[in-house]
Amino acid sequence: MLRFPLLLTLLLAACSTLPEAPAQLRPVQSELVPFAFNGRVATRHNGERTSAGVRWTHRGVEDEILLLAPFGQTAARIFSNEQGVLLEASGKEYFEQDAETLTERVLGWHLPLSGMRYWVLALPAAGTAADIERSDNGQIKVLRQDGWEINYTRYATEMPDSLPLRMHMSRDGMEMQLLIDEWEI
């Protein structure tokens, strides 16, 4: 009699679905596909260093970037769409037509959001020239575009269209390190 419940349990367990594996490869036409990732970001500008957790969600023309304090509280929120860019931090709201102008005004350095939505996928941004160095397996190793140099130091797999997990960006004394812990595509 004990065998029947055990057998039933084993059969039900065998029929259950496995959890989805984390995204590792860029989908075809990546710039058109929504994405989200969780990770960490560190910046250095004029000798000042900052770090935070980051949650970036991209859907069509909208981007939402949450900068998170050590215990997961939202320290700042950047929301971008066709109307402009909103930055919320410390109970205040700031608005401009583009992220570069907004972050330059509020933070003292500019966040290249229009390019980064491509660069985080290891793609050159549309509309401007890019200089690309590739590794032996075809992955982008260094991308230079719009005055920024982006070094990709780690990917999810060795495949040429793998998603990046670690990148270092620099321009005019501004440095940004992005570590991606989890992709959702």
mmCIF file of C-alpha atoms in Angstrom:
data_model
loop_
_atom_site.group_PDB
_atom_site.id
_atom_site.type_symbol
_atom_site.label_atom_id
_atom_site.label_comp_id
_atom_site.label_asym_id
_atom_site.label_seq_id
_atom_site.Cartn_x
_atom_site.Cartn_y
_atom_site.Cartn_z
ATOM 1 C CA MET A 1 0.000 0.000 0.000
ATOM 2 C CA LEU A 2 2.937 2.345 0.688
ATOM 3 C CA ARG A 3 4.209 1.817 -2.841
ATOM 4 C CA PHE A 4 1.232 3.458 -4.579
ATOM 5 C CA PRO A 5 1.633 6.936 -2.953
ATOM 6 C CA LEU A 6 5.397 6.761 -3.525
ATOM 7 C CA LEU A 7 4.916 5.798 -7.180
ATOM 8 C CA LEU A 8 2.310 8.549 -7.647
ATOM 9 C CA THR A 9 4.668 11.120 -6.118
ATOM 10 C CA LEU A 10 7.510 10.041 -8.418
ATOM 11 C CA LEU A 11 5.276 10.207 -11.497
ATOM 12 C CA LEU A 12 4.004 13.671 -10.617
ATOM 13 C CA ALA A 13 7.536 14.895 -9.967
ATOM 14 C CA ALA A 14 8.670 13.505 -13.325
ATOM 15 C CA CYS A 15 5.896 15.418 -15.092
ATOM 16 C CA SER A 16 6.684 18.750 -13.467
ATOM 17 C CA THR A 17 8.539 21.307 -15.538
ATOM 18 C CA LEU A 18 12.059 22.377 -14.811
ATOM 19 C CA PRO A 19 12.675 26.041 -14.036
ATOM 20 C CA GLU A 20 13.865 28.064 -17.003
ATOM 21 C CA ALA A 21 17.611 28.429 -17.318
ATOM 22 C CA PRO A 22 18.841 32.008 -17.034
ATOM 23 C CA ALA A 23 19.214 33.840 -20.347
ATOM 24 C CA GLN A 24 22.689 33.466 -21.785
ATOM 25 C CA LEU A 25 22.356 34.374 -25.466
ATOM 26 C CA ARG A 26 21.116 37.523 -27.181
ATOM 27 C CA PRO A 27 17.903 36.948 -29.122
ATOM 28 C CA VAL A 28 17.774 37.815 -32.818
ATOM 29 C CA GLN A 29 17.085 41.545 -33.346
ATOM 30 C CA SER A 30 18.076 42.213 -29.737
ATOM 31 C CA GLU A 31 17.497 45.947 -29.943
ATOM 32 C CA LEU A 32 13.771 45.284 -30.417
ATOM 33 C CA VAL A 33 13.445 42.801 -27.552
ATOM 34 C CA PRO A 34 12.519 43.773 -23.990
ATOM 35 C CA PHE A 35 15.136 42.901 -21.387
ATOM 36 C CA ALA A 36 15.808 43.219 -17.700
ATOM 37 C CA PHE A 37 18.800 42.512 -15.542
ATOM 38 C CA ASN A 38 19.910 42.644 -11.935
ATOM 39 C CA GLY A 39 23.456 43.500 -11.050
ATOM 40 C CA ARG A 40 25.835 45.950 -9.487
ATOM 41 C CA VAL A 41 27.329 49.188 -10.717
ATOM 42 C CA ALA A 42 30.347 51.130 -9.508
ATOM 43 C CA THR A 43 31.406 54.566 -10.741
ATOM 44 C CA ARG A 44 34.466 56.734 -10.332
ATOM 45 C CA HIS A 45 34.514 60.387 -11.330
ATOM 46 C CA ASN A 46 36.899 63.120 -10.167
ATOM 47 C CA GLY A 47 38.242 60.863 -7.425
ATOM 48 C CA GLU A 48 34.773 60.150 -6.036
ATOM 49 C CA ARG A 49 33.568 56.543 -5.966
ATOM 50 C CA THR A 50 30.017 55.251 -5.700
ATOM 51 C CA SER A 51 28.451 51.818 -5.926
ATOM 52 C CA ALA A 52 24.926 50.443 -5.922
ATOM 53 C CA GLY A 53 22.795 47.527 -6.893
ATOM 54 C CA VAL A 54 21.023 48.008 -10.193
ATOM 55 C CA ARG A 55 17.809 46.714 -11.746
ATOM 56 C CA TRP A 56 17.310 47.786 -15.372
ATOM 57 C CA THR A 57 14.093 47.068 -17.259
ATOM 58 C CA HIS A 58 13.866 47.948 -20.979
ATOM 59 C CA ARG A 59 10.560 47.741 -22.887
ATOM 60 C CA GLY A 60 10.309 49.348 -26.320
ATOM 61 C CA VAL A 61 11.040 53.056 -25.869
ATOM 62 C CA GLU A 62 10.881 52.878 -22.066
ATOM 63 C CA ASP A 63 13.720 52.262 -19.660
ATOM 64 C CA GLU A 64 13.531 52.083 -15.893
ATOM 65 C CA ILE A 65 16.749 51.920 -13.910
ATOM 66 C CA LEU A 66 16.581 51.410 -10.164
ATOM 67 C CA LEU A 67 19.728 52.119 -8.168
ATOM 68 C CA LEU A 68 19.563 50.132 -4.962
ATOM 69 C CA ALA A 69 21.126 50.711 -1.540
ATOM 70 C CA PRO A 70 22.951 47.819 0.199
ATOM 71 C CA PHE A 71 19.768 46.352 1.718
ATOM 72 C CA GLY A 72 17.756 46.616 -1.513
ATOM 73 C CA GLN A 73 15.937 49.907 -0.915
ATOM 74 C CA THR A 74 15.557 52.112 -3.984
ATOM 75 C CA ALA A 75 18.081 54.950 -3.673
ATOM 76 C CA ALA A 76 17.278 56.473 -7.071
ATOM 77 C CA ARG A 77 15.035 55.786 -10.040
ATOM 78 C CA ILE A 78 15.643 56.830 -13.627
ATOM 79 C CA PHE A 79 12.697 56.523 -16.007
ATOM 80 C CA SER A 80 13.057 57.295 -19.707
ATOM 81 C CA ASN A 81 10.497 57.357 -22.524
ATOM 82 C CA GLU A 82 9.699 59.425 -25.627
ATOM 83 C CA GLN A 83 8.766 62.468 -23.511
ATOM 84 C CA GLY A 84 12.100 62.639 -21.675
ATOM 85 C CA VAL A 85 13.928 61.363 -18.620
ATOM 86 C CA LEU A 86 12.855 61.558 -14.981
ATOM 87 C CA LEU A 87 15.286 61.078 -12.089
ATOM 88 C CA GLU A 88 13.852 60.552 -8.605
ATOM 89 C CA ALA A 89 16.254 60.620 -5.651
ATOM 90 C CA SER A 90 16.128 61.787 -2.030
ATOM 91 C CA GLY A 91 12.477 62.766 -2.362
ATOM 92 C CA LYS A 92 13.157 65.090 -5.313
ATOM 93 C CA GLU A 93 12.307 64.800 -9.002
ATOM 94 C CA TYR A 94 14.364 66.100 -11.917
ATOM 95 C CA PHE A 95 13.330 66.085 -15.582
ATOM 96 C CA GLU A 96 15.163 66.719 -18.863
ATOM 97 C CA GLN A 97 14.749 65.701 -22.491
ATOM 98 C CA ASP A 98 17.685 63.258 -22.349
ATOM 99 C CA ALA A 99 19.595 61.279 -19.726
ATOM 100 C CA GLU A 100 22.954 62.800 -20.607
ATOM 101 C CA THR A 101 21.793 66.360 -19.833
ATOM 102 C CA LEU A 102 19.870 65.281 -16.734
ATOM 103 C CA THR A 103 22.665 63.298 -15.105
ATOM 104 C CA GLU A 104 25.222 65.970 -15.979
ATOM 105 C CA ARG A 105 23.054 68.581 -14.229
ATOM 106 C CA VAL A 106 22.176 66.477 -11.170
ATOM 107 C CA LEU A 107 25.188 64.180 -10.739
ATOM 108 C CA GLY A 108 27.983 66.110 -12.432
ATOM 109 C CA TRP A 109 28.611 63.411 -15.073
ATOM 110 C CA HIS A 110 26.501 62.136 -17.921
ATOM 111 C CA LEU A 111 24.962 58.701 -18.215
ATOM 112 C CA PRO A 112 24.921 57.641 -21.886
ATOM 113 C CA LEU A 113 21.533 55.913 -21.635
ATOM 114 C CA SER A 114 20.786 56.053 -25.367
ATOM 115 C CA GLY A 115 23.977 54.095 -26.096
ATOM 116 C CA MET A 116 23.946 51.912 -22.998
ATOM 117 C CA ARG A 117 20.653 50.239 -23.920
ATOM 118 C CA TYR A 118 22.642 48.677 -26.791
ATOM 119 C CA TRP A 119 26.023 48.364 -25.074
ATOM 120 C CA VAL A 120 24.661 46.244 -22.208
ATOM 121 C CA LEU A 121 23.698 43.706 -24.900
ATOM 122 C CA ALA A 122 27.209 43.916 -26.438
ATOM 123 C CA LEU A 123 25.884 45.728 -29.510
ATOM 124 C CA PRO A 124 26.941 49.042 -31.049
ATOM 125 C CA ALA A 125 24.284 51.750 -30.756
ATOM 126 C CA ALA A 126 22.320 52.527 -33.889
ATOM 127 C CA GLY A 127 23.003 55.688 -35.825
ATOM 128 C CA THR A 128 26.657 56.425 -34.992
ATOM 129 C CA ALA A 129 29.962 54.924 -36.070
ATOM 130 C CA ALA A 130 31.658 52.399 -33.801
ATOM 131 C CA ASP A 131 35.119 50.869 -33.624
ATOM 132 C CA ILE A 132 34.941 47.213 -32.564
ATOM 133 C CA GLU A 133 37.651 44.762 -31.490
ATOM 134 C CA ARG A 134 36.610 41.120 -31.302
ATOM 135 C CA SER A 135 38.064 38.167 -29.431
ATOM 136 C CA ASP A 136 39.065 34.954 -31.209
ATOM 137 C CA ASN A 137 35.590 33.495 -30.663
ATOM 138 C CA GLY A 138 33.863 36.529 -32.234
ATOM 139 C CA GLN A 139 32.642 38.260 -29.073
ATOM 140 C CA ILE A 140 33.070 42.007 -28.778
ATOM 141 C CA LYS A 141 36.084 42.658 -26.585
ATOM 142 C CA VAL A 142 36.285 46.455 -26.951
ATOM 143 C CA LEU A 143 33.662 48.824 -28.347
ATOM 144 C CA ARG A 144 34.430 52.516 -28.916
ATOM 145 C CA GLN A 145 31.473 54.745 -29.672
ATOM 146 C CA ASP A 146 30.367 58.317 -28.967
ATOM 147 C CA GLY A 147 33.586 59.015 -27.040
ATOM 148 C CA TRP A 148 33.099 56.004 -24.734
ATOM 149 C CA GLU A 149 35.309 52.944 -24.557
ATOM 150 C CA ILE A 150 33.512 49.812 -23.387
ATOM 151 C CA ASN A 151 35.595 46.768 -22.427
ATOM 152 C CA TYR A 152 33.735 43.474 -22.107
ATOM 153 C CA THR A 153 35.610 41.230 -19.690
ATOM 154 C CA ARG A 154 33.136 38.416 -19.070
ATOM 155 C CA TYR A 155 30.285 36.772 -20.966
ATOM 156 C CA ALA A 156 27.705 34.161 -19.920
ATOM 157 C CA THR A 157 29.100 31.626 -22.436
ATOM 158 C CA GLU A 158 31.831 31.386 -25.067
ATOM 159 C CA MET A 159 29.291 31.736 -27.908
ATOM 160 C CA PRO A 160 29.686 34.835 -30.130
ATOM 161 C CA ASP A 161 26.143 36.052 -29.330
ATOM 162 C CA SER A 162 26.397 35.483 -25.578
ATOM 163 C CA LEU A 163 25.119 38.107 -23.154
ATOM 164 C CA PRO A 164 27.788 40.095 -21.286
ATOM 165 C CA LEU A 165 28.148 39.742 -17.528
ATOM 166 C CA ARG A 166 30.904 42.276 -16.882
ATOM 167 C CA MET A 167 31.771 45.497 -18.674
ATOM 168 C CA HIS A 168 33.915 48.534 -17.945
ATOM 169 C CA MET A 169 33.073 51.897 -19.537
ATOM 170 C CA SER A 170 35.258 54.987 -19.570
ATOM 171 C CA ARG A 171 35.212 58.500 -20.999
ATOM 172 C CA ASP A 172 36.905 61.759 -19.988
ATOM 173 C CA GLY A 173 37.815 60.702 -16.438
ATOM 174 C CA MET A 174 34.494 58.939 -15.852
ATOM 175 C CA GLU A 175 34.622 55.178 -15.227
ATOM 176 C CA MET A 176 31.744 52.780 -14.754
ATOM 177 C CA GLN A 177 31.938 49.071 -13.953
ATOM 178 C CA LEU A 178 28.784 47.001 -14.535
ATOM 179 C CA LEU A 179 28.427 43.443 -13.207
ATOM 180 C CA ILE A 180 25.302 41.609 -14.314
ATOM 181 C CA ASP A 181 24.132 38.814 -12.026
ATOM 182 C CA GLU A 182 20.919 37.823 -13.804
ATOM 183 C CA TRP A 183 19.443 38.449 -17.250
ATOM 184 C CA GLU A 184 15.763 38.225 -18.257
ATOM 185 C CA ILE A 185 15.112 38.254 -22.003
#
